[in-house]
Short mmCIF file of N, CA and C in Angstrom, two decimals:
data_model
loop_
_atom_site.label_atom_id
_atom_site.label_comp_id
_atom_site.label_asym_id
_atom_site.label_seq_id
_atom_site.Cartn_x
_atom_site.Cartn_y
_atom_site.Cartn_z
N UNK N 1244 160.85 192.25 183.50
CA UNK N 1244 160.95 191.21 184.48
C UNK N 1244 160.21 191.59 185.76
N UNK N 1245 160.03 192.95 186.09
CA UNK N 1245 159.32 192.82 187.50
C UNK N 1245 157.98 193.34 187.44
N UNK N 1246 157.76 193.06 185.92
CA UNK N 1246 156.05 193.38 185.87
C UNK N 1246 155.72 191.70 186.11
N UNK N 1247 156.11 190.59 186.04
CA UNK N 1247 156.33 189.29 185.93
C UNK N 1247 156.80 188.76 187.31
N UNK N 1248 157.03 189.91 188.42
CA UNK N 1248 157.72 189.22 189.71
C UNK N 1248 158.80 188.52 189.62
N UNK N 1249 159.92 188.97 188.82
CA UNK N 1249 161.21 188.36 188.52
C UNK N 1249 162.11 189.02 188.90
N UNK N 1250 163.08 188.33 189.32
CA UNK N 1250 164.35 188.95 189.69
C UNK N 1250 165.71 188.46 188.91
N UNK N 1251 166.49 189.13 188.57
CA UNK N 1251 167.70 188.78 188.08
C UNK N 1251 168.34 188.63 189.12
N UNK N 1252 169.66 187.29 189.04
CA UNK N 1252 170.64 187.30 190.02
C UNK N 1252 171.95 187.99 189.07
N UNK N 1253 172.20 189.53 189.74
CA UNK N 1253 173.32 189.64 189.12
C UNK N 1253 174.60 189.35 188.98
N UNK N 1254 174.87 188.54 190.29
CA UNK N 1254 176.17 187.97 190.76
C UNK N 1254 176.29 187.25 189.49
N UNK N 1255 175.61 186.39 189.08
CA UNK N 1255 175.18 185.07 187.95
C UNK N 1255 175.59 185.44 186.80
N UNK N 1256 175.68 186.53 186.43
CA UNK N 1256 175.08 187.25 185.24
C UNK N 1256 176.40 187.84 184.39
N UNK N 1257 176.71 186.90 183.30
CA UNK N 1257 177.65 187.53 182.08
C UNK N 1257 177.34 187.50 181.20
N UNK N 1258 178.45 188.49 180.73
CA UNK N 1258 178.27 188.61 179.11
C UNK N 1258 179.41 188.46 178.33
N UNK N 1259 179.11 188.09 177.35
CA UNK N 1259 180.43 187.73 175.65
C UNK N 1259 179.78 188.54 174.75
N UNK N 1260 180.80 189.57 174.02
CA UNK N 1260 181.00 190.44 173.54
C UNK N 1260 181.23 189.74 171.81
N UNK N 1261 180.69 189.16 171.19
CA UNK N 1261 181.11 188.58 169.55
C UNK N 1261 181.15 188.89 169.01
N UNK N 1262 182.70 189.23 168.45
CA UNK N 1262 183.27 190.26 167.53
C UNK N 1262 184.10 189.32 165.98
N UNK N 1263 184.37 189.65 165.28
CA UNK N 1263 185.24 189.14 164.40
C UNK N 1263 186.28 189.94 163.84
N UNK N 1264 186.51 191.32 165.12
CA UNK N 1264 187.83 192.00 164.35
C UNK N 1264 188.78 191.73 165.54
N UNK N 1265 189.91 191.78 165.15
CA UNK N 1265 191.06 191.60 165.87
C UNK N 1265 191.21 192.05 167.12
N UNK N 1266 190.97 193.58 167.51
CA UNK N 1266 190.35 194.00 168.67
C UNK N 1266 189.15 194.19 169.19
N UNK N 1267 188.92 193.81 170.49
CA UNK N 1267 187.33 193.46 170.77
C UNK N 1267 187.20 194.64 171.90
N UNK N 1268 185.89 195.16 171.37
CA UNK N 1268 186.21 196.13 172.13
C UNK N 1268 185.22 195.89 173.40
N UNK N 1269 185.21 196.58 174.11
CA UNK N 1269 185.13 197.06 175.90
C UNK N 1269 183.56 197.73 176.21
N UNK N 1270 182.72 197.04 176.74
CA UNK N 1270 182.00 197.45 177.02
C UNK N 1270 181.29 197.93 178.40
N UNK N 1271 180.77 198.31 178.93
CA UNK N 1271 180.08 198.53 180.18
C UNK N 1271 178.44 198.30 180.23
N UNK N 1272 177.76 197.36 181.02
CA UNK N 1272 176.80 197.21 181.00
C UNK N 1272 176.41 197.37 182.60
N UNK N 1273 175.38 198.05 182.83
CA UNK N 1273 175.13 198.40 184.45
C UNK N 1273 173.68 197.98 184.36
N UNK N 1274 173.39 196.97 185.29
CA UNK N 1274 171.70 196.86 185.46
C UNK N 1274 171.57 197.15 186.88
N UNK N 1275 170.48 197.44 187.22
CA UNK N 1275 170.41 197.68 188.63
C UNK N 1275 171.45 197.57 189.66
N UNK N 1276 172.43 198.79 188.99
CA UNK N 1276 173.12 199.01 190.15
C UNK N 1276 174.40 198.77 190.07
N UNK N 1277 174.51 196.96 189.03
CA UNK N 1277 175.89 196.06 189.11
C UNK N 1277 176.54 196.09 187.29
N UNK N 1278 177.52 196.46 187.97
CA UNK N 1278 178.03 195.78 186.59
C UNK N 1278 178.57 194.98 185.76
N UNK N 1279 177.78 194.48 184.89
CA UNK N 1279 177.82 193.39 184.22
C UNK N 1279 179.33 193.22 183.67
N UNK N 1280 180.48 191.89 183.64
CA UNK N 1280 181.54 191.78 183.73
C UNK N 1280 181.77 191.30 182.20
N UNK N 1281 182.30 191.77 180.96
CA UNK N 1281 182.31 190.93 180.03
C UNK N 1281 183.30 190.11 179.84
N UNK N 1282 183.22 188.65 179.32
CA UNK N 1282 183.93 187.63 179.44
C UNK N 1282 184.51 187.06 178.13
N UNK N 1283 185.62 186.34 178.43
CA UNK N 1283 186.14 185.64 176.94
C UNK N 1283 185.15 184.86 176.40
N UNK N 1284 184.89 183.83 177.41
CA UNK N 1284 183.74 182.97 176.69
C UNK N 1284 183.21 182.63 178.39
N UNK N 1285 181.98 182.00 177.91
CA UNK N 1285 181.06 181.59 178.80
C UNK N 1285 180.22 180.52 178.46
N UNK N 1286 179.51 179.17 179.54
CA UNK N 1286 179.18 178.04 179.01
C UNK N 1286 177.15 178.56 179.09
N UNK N 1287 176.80 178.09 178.32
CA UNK N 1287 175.36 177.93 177.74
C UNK N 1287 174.86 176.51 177.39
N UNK N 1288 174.26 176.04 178.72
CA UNK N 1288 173.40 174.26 177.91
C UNK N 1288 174.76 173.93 178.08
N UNK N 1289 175.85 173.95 178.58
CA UNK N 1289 177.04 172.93 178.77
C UNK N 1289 177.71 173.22 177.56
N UNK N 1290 177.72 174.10 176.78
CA UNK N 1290 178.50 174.18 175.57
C UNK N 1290 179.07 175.53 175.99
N UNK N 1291 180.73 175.35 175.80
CA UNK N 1291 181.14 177.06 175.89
C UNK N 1291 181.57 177.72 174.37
N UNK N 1292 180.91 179.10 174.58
CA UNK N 1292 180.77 180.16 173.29
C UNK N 1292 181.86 180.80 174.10
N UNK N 1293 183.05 181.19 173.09
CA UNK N 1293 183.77 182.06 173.21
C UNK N 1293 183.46 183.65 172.33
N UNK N 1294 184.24 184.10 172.26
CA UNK N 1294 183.95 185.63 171.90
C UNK N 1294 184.03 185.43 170.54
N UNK N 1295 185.10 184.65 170.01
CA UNK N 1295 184.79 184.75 168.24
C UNK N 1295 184.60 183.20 167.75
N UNK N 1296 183.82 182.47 168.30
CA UNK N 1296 182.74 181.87 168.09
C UNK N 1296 183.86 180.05 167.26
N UNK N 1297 185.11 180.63 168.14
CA UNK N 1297 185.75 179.22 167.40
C UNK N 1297 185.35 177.92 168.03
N UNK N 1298 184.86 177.71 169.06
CA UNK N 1298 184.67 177.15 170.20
C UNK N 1298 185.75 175.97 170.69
N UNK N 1299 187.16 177.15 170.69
CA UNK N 1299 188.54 176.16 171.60
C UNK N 1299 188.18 176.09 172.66
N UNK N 1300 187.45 176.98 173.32
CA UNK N 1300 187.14 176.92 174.59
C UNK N 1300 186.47 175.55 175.37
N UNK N 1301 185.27 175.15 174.32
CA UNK N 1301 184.59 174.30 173.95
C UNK N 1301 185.22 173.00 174.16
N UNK N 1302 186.15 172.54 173.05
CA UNK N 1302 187.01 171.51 173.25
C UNK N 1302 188.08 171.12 174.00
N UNK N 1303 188.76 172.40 174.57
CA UNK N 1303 189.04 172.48 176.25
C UNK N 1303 188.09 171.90 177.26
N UNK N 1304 187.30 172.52 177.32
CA UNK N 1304 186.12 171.78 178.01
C UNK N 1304 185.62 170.73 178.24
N UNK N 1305 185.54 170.14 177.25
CA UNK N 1305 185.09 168.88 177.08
C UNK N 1305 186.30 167.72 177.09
N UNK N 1306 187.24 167.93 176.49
CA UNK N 1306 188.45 167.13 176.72
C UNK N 1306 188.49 167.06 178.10
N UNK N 1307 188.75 167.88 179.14
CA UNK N 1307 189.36 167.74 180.00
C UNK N 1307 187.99 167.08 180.66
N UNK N 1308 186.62 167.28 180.50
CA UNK N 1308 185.71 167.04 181.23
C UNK N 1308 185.84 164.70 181.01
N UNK N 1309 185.96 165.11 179.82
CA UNK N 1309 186.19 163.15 179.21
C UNK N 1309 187.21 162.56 179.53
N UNK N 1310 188.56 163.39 180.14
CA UNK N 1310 189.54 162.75 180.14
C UNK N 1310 189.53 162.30 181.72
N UNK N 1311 188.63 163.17 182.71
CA UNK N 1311 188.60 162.71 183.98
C UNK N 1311 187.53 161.48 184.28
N UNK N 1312 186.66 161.42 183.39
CA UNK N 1312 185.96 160.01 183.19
C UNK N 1312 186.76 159.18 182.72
N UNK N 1313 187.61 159.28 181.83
CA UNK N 1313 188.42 157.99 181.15
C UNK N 1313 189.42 157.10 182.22
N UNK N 1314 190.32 158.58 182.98
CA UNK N 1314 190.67 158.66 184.16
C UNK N 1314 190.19 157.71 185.25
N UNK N 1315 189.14 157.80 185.23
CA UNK N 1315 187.99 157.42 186.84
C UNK N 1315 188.13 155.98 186.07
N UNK N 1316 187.76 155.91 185.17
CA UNK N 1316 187.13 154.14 184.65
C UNK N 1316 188.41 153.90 183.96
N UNK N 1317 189.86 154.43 184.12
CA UNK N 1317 190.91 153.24 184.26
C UNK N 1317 191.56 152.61 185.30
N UNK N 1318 190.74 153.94 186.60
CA UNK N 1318 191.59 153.10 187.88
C UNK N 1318 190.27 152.04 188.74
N UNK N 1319 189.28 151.92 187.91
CA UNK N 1319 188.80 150.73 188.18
C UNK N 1319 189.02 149.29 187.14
N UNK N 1320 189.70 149.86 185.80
CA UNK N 1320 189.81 148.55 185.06
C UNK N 1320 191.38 148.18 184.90
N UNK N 1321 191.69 146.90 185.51
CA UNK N 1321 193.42 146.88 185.59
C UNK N 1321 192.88 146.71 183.47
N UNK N 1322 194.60 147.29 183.39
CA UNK N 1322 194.84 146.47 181.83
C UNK N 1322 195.39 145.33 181.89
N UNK N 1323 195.39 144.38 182.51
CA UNK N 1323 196.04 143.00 182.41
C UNK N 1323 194.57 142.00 182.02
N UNK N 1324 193.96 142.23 183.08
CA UNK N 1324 192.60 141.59 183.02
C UNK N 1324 191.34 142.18 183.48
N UNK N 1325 190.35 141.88 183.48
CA UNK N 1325 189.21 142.65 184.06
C UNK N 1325 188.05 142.06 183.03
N UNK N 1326 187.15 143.00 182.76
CA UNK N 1326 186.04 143.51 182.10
C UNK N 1326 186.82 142.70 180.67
N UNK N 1327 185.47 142.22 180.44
CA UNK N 1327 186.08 141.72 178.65
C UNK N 1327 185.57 142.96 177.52
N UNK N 1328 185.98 143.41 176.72
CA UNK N 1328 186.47 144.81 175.70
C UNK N 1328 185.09 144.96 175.31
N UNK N 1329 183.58 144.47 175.57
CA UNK N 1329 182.76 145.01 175.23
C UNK N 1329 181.77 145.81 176.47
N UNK N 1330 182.51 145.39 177.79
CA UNK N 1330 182.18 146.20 178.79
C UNK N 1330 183.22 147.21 178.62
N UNK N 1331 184.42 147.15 178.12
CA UNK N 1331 184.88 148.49 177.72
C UNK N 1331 184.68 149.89 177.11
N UNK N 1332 184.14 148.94 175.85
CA UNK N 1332 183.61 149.84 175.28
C UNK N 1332 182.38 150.66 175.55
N UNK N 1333 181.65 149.80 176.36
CA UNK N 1333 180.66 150.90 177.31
C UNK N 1333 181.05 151.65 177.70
N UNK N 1334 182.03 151.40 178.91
CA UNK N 1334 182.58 152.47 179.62
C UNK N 1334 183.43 154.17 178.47
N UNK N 1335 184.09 153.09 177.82
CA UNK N 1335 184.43 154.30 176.95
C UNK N 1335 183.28 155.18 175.97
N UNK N 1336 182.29 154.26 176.12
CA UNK N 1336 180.61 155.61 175.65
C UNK N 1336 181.04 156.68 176.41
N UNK N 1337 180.88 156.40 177.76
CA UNK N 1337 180.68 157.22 178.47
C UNK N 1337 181.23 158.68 178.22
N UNK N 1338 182.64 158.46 177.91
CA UNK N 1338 183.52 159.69 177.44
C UNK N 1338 183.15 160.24 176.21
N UNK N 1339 182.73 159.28 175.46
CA UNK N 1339 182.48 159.80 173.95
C UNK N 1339 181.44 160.44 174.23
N UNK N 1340 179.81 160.02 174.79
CA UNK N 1340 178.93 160.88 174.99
C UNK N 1340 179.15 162.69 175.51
N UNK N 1341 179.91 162.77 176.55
CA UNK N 1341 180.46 163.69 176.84
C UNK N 1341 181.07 164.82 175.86
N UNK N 1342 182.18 164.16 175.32
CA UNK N 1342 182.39 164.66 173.72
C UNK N 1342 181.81 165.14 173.09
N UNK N 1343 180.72 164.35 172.44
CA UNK N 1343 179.96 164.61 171.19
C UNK N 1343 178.36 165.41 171.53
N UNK N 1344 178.89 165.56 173.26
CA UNK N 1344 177.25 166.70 173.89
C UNK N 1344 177.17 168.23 172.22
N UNK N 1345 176.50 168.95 171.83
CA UNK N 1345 176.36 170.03 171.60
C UNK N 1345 177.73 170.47 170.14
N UNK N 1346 177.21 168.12 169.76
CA UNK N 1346 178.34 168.60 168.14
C UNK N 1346 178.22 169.26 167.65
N UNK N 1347 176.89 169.13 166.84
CA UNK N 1347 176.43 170.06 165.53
C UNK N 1347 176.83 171.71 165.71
N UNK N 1348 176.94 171.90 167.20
CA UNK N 1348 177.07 173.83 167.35
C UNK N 1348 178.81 173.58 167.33
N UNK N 1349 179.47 173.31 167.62
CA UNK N 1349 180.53 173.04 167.74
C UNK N 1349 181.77 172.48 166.68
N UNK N 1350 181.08 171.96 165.89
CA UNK N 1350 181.90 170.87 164.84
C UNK N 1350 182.58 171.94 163.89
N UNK N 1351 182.49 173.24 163.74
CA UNK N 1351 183.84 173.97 163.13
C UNK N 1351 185.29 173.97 163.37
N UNK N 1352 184.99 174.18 165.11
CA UNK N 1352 186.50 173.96 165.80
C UNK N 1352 187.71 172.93 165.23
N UNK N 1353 186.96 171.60 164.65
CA UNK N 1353 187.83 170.91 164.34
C UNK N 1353 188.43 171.32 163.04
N UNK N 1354 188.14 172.09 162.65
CA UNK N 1354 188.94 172.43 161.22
C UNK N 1354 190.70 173.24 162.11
N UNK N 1355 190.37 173.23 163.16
CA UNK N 1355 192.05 173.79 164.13
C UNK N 1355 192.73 172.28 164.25
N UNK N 1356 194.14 172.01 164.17
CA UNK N 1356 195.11 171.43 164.33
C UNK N 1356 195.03 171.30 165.71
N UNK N 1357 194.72 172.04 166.67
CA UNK N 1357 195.34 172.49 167.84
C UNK N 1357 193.95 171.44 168.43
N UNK N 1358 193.10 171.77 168.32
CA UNK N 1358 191.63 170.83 168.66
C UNK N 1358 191.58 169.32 168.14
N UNK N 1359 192.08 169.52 166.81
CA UNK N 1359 192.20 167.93 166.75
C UNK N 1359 192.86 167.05 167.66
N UNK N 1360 194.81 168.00 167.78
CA UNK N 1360 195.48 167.29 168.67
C UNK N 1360 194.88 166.81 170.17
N UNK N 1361 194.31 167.49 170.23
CA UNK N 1361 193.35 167.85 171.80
C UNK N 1361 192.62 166.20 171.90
N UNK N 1362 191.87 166.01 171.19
CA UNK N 1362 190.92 165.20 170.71
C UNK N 1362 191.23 164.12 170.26
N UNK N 1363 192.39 163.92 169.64
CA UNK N 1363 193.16 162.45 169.22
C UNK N 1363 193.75 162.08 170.25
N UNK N 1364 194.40 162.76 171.55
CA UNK N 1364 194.81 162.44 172.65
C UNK N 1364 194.22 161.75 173.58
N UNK N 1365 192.78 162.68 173.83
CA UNK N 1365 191.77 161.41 174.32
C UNK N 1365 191.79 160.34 173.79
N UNK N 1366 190.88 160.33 172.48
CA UNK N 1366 190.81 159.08 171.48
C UNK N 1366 191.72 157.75 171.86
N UNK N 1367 192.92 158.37 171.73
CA UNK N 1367 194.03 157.12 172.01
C UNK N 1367 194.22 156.17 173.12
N UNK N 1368 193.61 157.73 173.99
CA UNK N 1368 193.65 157.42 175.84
C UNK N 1368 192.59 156.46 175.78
N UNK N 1369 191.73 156.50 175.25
CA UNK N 1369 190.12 155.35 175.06
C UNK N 1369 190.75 154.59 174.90
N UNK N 1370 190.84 154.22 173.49
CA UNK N 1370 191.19 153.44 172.87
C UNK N 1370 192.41 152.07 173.54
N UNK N 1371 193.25 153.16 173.79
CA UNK N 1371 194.54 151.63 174.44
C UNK N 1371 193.60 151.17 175.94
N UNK N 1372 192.58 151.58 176.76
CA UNK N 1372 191.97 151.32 177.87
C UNK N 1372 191.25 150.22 177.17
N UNK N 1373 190.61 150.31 175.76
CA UNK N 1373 189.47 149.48 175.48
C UNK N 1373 190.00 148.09 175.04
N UNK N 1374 191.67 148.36 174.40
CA UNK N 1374 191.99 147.25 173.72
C UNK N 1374 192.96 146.17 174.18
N UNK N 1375 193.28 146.75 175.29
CA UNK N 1375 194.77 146.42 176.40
C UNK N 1375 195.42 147.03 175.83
N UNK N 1376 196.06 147.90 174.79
CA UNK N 1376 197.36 148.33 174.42
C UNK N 1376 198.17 148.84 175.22
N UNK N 1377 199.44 148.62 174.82
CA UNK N 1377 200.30 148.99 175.21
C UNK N 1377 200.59 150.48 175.27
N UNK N 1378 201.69 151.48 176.13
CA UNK N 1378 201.45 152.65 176.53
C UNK N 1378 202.10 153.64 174.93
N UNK N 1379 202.81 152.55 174.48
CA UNK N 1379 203.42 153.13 173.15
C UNK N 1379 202.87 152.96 171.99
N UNK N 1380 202.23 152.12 172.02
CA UNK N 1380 200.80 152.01 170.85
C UNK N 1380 200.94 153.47 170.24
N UNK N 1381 200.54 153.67 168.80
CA UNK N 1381 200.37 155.25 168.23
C UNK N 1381 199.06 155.27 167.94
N UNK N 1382 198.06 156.31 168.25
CA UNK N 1382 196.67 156.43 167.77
C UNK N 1382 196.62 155.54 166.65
N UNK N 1383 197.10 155.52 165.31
CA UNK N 1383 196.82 154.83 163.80
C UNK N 1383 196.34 153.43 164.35
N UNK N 1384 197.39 152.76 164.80
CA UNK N 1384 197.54 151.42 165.06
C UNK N 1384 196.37 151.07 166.15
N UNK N 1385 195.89 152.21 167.30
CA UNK N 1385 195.27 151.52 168.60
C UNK N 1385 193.61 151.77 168.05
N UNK N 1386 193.75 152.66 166.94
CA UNK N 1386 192.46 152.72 166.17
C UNK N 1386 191.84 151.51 165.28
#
């Protein structure tokens, strides 16, 4: 890098350790000076890689990132009246795009229970915004 006039920012600068045994072990990395901090997971292109590559982290991420859009565009749409359900469903792109950023690297996670639940929660949260439903509606039915 500084045959190239480059500088690393090391403040910036982590690392994930990807292991697949039960204990992960501990490393130390020192570049000029600092040392490099290793992390559970860390985001790349907006997608987060965790250490053993399940990417819960991932769907943490993104849930919570879609659920504050879903959030934002229900306290502009009353459910009584408003927007007729195909300006809804725009709005609810919006979240899904978010979602479905960096599937193809990602789409193992859902083989977890724990990620689906994650993910059907939104879904539902869409869904009763898009259709008027009611707050007791069950995913099956608001699908």
């Amino acid at each position: 890098m500084a045959g190239f006039n480059l500088r690393l920012a090391y403040h910036k600068t982590e690392a994930v350790m990807i292991s697949n045994r039960k204990v992960i072990l501990e490393a130390k990395i020192i570049i000029g000076g600092q040392v490099i901090v290793f992390k559970h997971s860390m985001k790349y292109l907006s997608v987060m890689a965790d250490n053993r590559l399940t990417f819960t982290s991932h769907v943490d991420y993104a849930c919570g990132k879609a659920s504050t859009a879903v959030i934002a565009l229900s306290k502009i749409i009353s459910n009584g009246c408003g927007p007729s359900s195909s300006k809804r469903r725009l709005m609810a792109s919006v979240a899904m795009s978010v979602l479905r950023y960096g599937a193809p690297a990602w789409a193992p996670a859902l083989d977890s229970k724990r990620n689906q639940a994650c993910l059907n929660k939104l879904f539902r949260m869409m869904a009763l915004r898009v259709a008027y439903g009611y707050r007791t509606t069950s995913l099956d039915a608001i699908l």
